Amino acid sequence: MKIVFKNVEHIDGEIKVKEKVFTIPHANAKHYRQLLKFDETIDYSNMGVEEHDELVGFVCEVFQNQFTVDEFYDGIPAHETVGTLINVFTFVRTGKTPEQLKAEEEQDEKEKNG
């Protein structure tokens, strides 16, 4: 699983995007357990700042604190925030990225339809 931060920098009067990639080979079982707790306590369709911060903190833990909550918020484009959370949650639950799951589904569909 990987997360890509896209930090905007001003270099020599130009705006440049610097990417930084963070990876993990797998999530721990304690992270799966924590997701189960979130499912019981958080209404994902109506989250406030505190819930978002808690979930971003969880993502930091899943990635073994390679970055902080503030670095996450600075590095992830706003329109990718929720999608990034969902992707990490999917990885914790299944051990696979959404792209891997989609590829498996497509392969299963091909085999099914012969």
mmCIF file of N, CA, C and O in Angstrom, residues 2 4 7 11 24 26 35 38 59 76-77 80 82-83 85 88-90 105:
data_model
loop_
_atom_site.group_PDB
_atom_site.id
_atom_site.type_symbol
_atom_site.label_atom_id
_atom_site.label_comp_id
_atom_site.label_asym_id
_atom_site.label_seq_id
_atom_site.Cartn_x
_atom_site.Cartn_y
_atom_site.Cartn_z
ATOM 1 N N LYS A 2 0.467 2.200 -0.757
ATOM 2 C CA LYS A 2 1.243 3.441 -0.760
ATOM 3 C C LYS A 2 0.319 4.650 -0.715
ATOM 4 O O LYS A 2 -0.833 4.583 -1.127
ATOM 5 N N VAL A 4 0.761 8.851 -1.664
ATOM 6 C CA VAL A 4 1.631 9.828 -2.308
ATOM 7 C C VAL A 4 1.219 11.230 -1.862
ATOM 8 O O VAL A 4 0.090 11.652 -2.097
ATOM 9 N N ASN A 7 3.248 17.905 -2.340
ATOM 10 C CA ASN A 7 3.487 19.197 -1.702
ATOM 11 C C ASN A 7 3.837 20.244 -2.751
ATOM 12 O O ASN A 7 4.670 20.008 -3.618
ATOM 13 N N ILE A 11 9.817 27.459 -6.183
ATOM 14 C CA ILE A 11 11.246 27.363 -6.443
ATOM 15 C C ILE A 11 11.589 28.285 -7.614
ATOM 16 O O ILE A 11 11.044 28.130 -8.710
ATOM 17 N N ILE A 24 3.763 0.688 2.939
ATOM 18 C CA ILE A 24 3.759 -0.336 3.980
ATOM 19 C C ILE A 24 3.466 -1.673 3.306
ATOM 20 O O ILE A 24 2.725 -1.732 2.322
ATOM 21 N N HIS A 26 2.017 -4.370 4.833
ATOM 22 C CA HIS A 26 0.748 -4.900 5.341
ATOM 23 C C HIS A 26 0.302 -4.073 6.548
ATOM 24 O O HIS A 26 1.079 -3.297 7.097
ATOM 25 N N LEU A 35 -10.492 -0.446 13.253
ATOM 26 C CA LEU A 35 -11.519 -0.133 12.254
ATOM 27 C C LEU A 35 -12.886 -0.629 12.705
ATOM 28 O O LEU A 35 -13.896 0.043 12.482
ATOM 29 N N PHE A 38 -14.181 1.900 15.023
ATOM 30 C CA PHE A 38 -14.654 3.080 14.292
ATOM 31 C C PHE A 38 -16.029 2.816 13.698
ATOM 32 O O PHE A 38 -16.903 3.681 13.725
ATOM 33 N N VAL A 59 -4.598 6.584 10.061
ATOM 34 C CA VAL A 59 -3.804 6.349 8.851
ATOM 35 C C VAL A 59 -2.320 6.511 9.171
ATOM 36 O O VAL A 59 -1.487 5.714 8.728
ATOM 37 N N ILE A 76 -1.781 15.711 1.157
ATOM 38 C CA ILE A 76 -2.855 15.119 0.355
ATOM 39 C C ILE A 76 -3.729 16.240 -0.200
ATOM 40 O O ILE A 76 -4.234 17.071 0.560
ATOM 41 N N PRO A 77 -3.936 16.273 -1.521
ATOM 42 C CA PRO A 77 -4.852 17.271 -2.078
ATOM 43 C C PRO A 77 -6.248 17.124 -1.458
ATOM 44 O O PRO A 77 -6.694 16.003 -1.192
ATOM 45 N N GLU A 80 -8.702 14.559 -2.562
ATOM 46 C CA GLU A 80 -8.302 13.158 -2.421
ATOM 47 C C GLU A 80 -8.353 12.665 -0.975
ATOM 48 O O GLU A 80 -8.050 11.505 -0.704
ATOM 49 N N VAL A 82 -10.858 12.059 1.355
ATOM 50 C CA VAL A 82 -11.791 10.975 1.682
ATOM 51 C C VAL A 82 -11.404 9.700 0.936
ATOM 52 O O VAL A 82 -11.402 8.610 1.505
ATOM 53 N N GLY A 83 -11.061 9.832 -0.338
ATOM 54 C CA GLY A 83 -10.656 8.661 -1.120
ATOM 55 C C GLY A 83 -9.434 7.978 -0.525
ATOM 56 O O GLY A 83 -9.348 6.741 -0.521
ATOM 57 N N LEU A 85 -8.557 7.997 2.671
ATOM 58 C CA LEU A 85 -9.017 7.286 3.872
ATOM 59 C C LEU A 85 -9.675 5.962 3.489
ATOM 60 O O LEU A 85 -9.378 4.913 4.068
ATOM 61 N N VAL A 88 -7.099 3.335 2.383
ATOM 62 C CA VAL A 88 -6.368 2.749 3.508
ATOM 63 C C VAL A 88 -7.274 1.796 4.273
ATOM 64 O O VAL A 88 -6.857 0.689 4.643
ATOM 65 N N PHE A 89 -8.521 2.170 4.502
ATOM 66 C CA PHE A 89 -9.456 1.292 5.207
ATOM 67 C C PHE A 89 -9.651 -0.007 4.438
ATOM 68 O O PHE A 89 -9.685 -1.091 5.025
ATOM 69 N N THR A 90 -9.768 0.088 3.128
ATOM 70 C CA THR A 90 -9.928 -1.105 2.297
ATOM 71 C C THR A 90 -8.711 -2.016 2.445
ATOM 72 O O THR A 90 -8.842 -3.237 2.585
ATOM 73 N N GLU A 105 -11.614 -8.712 -9.488
ATOM 74 C CA GLU A 105 -13.003 -8.780 -9.943
ATOM 75 C C GLU A 105 -13.077 -8.910 -11.457
ATOM 76 O O GLU A 105 -13.870 -9.701 -11.983
#
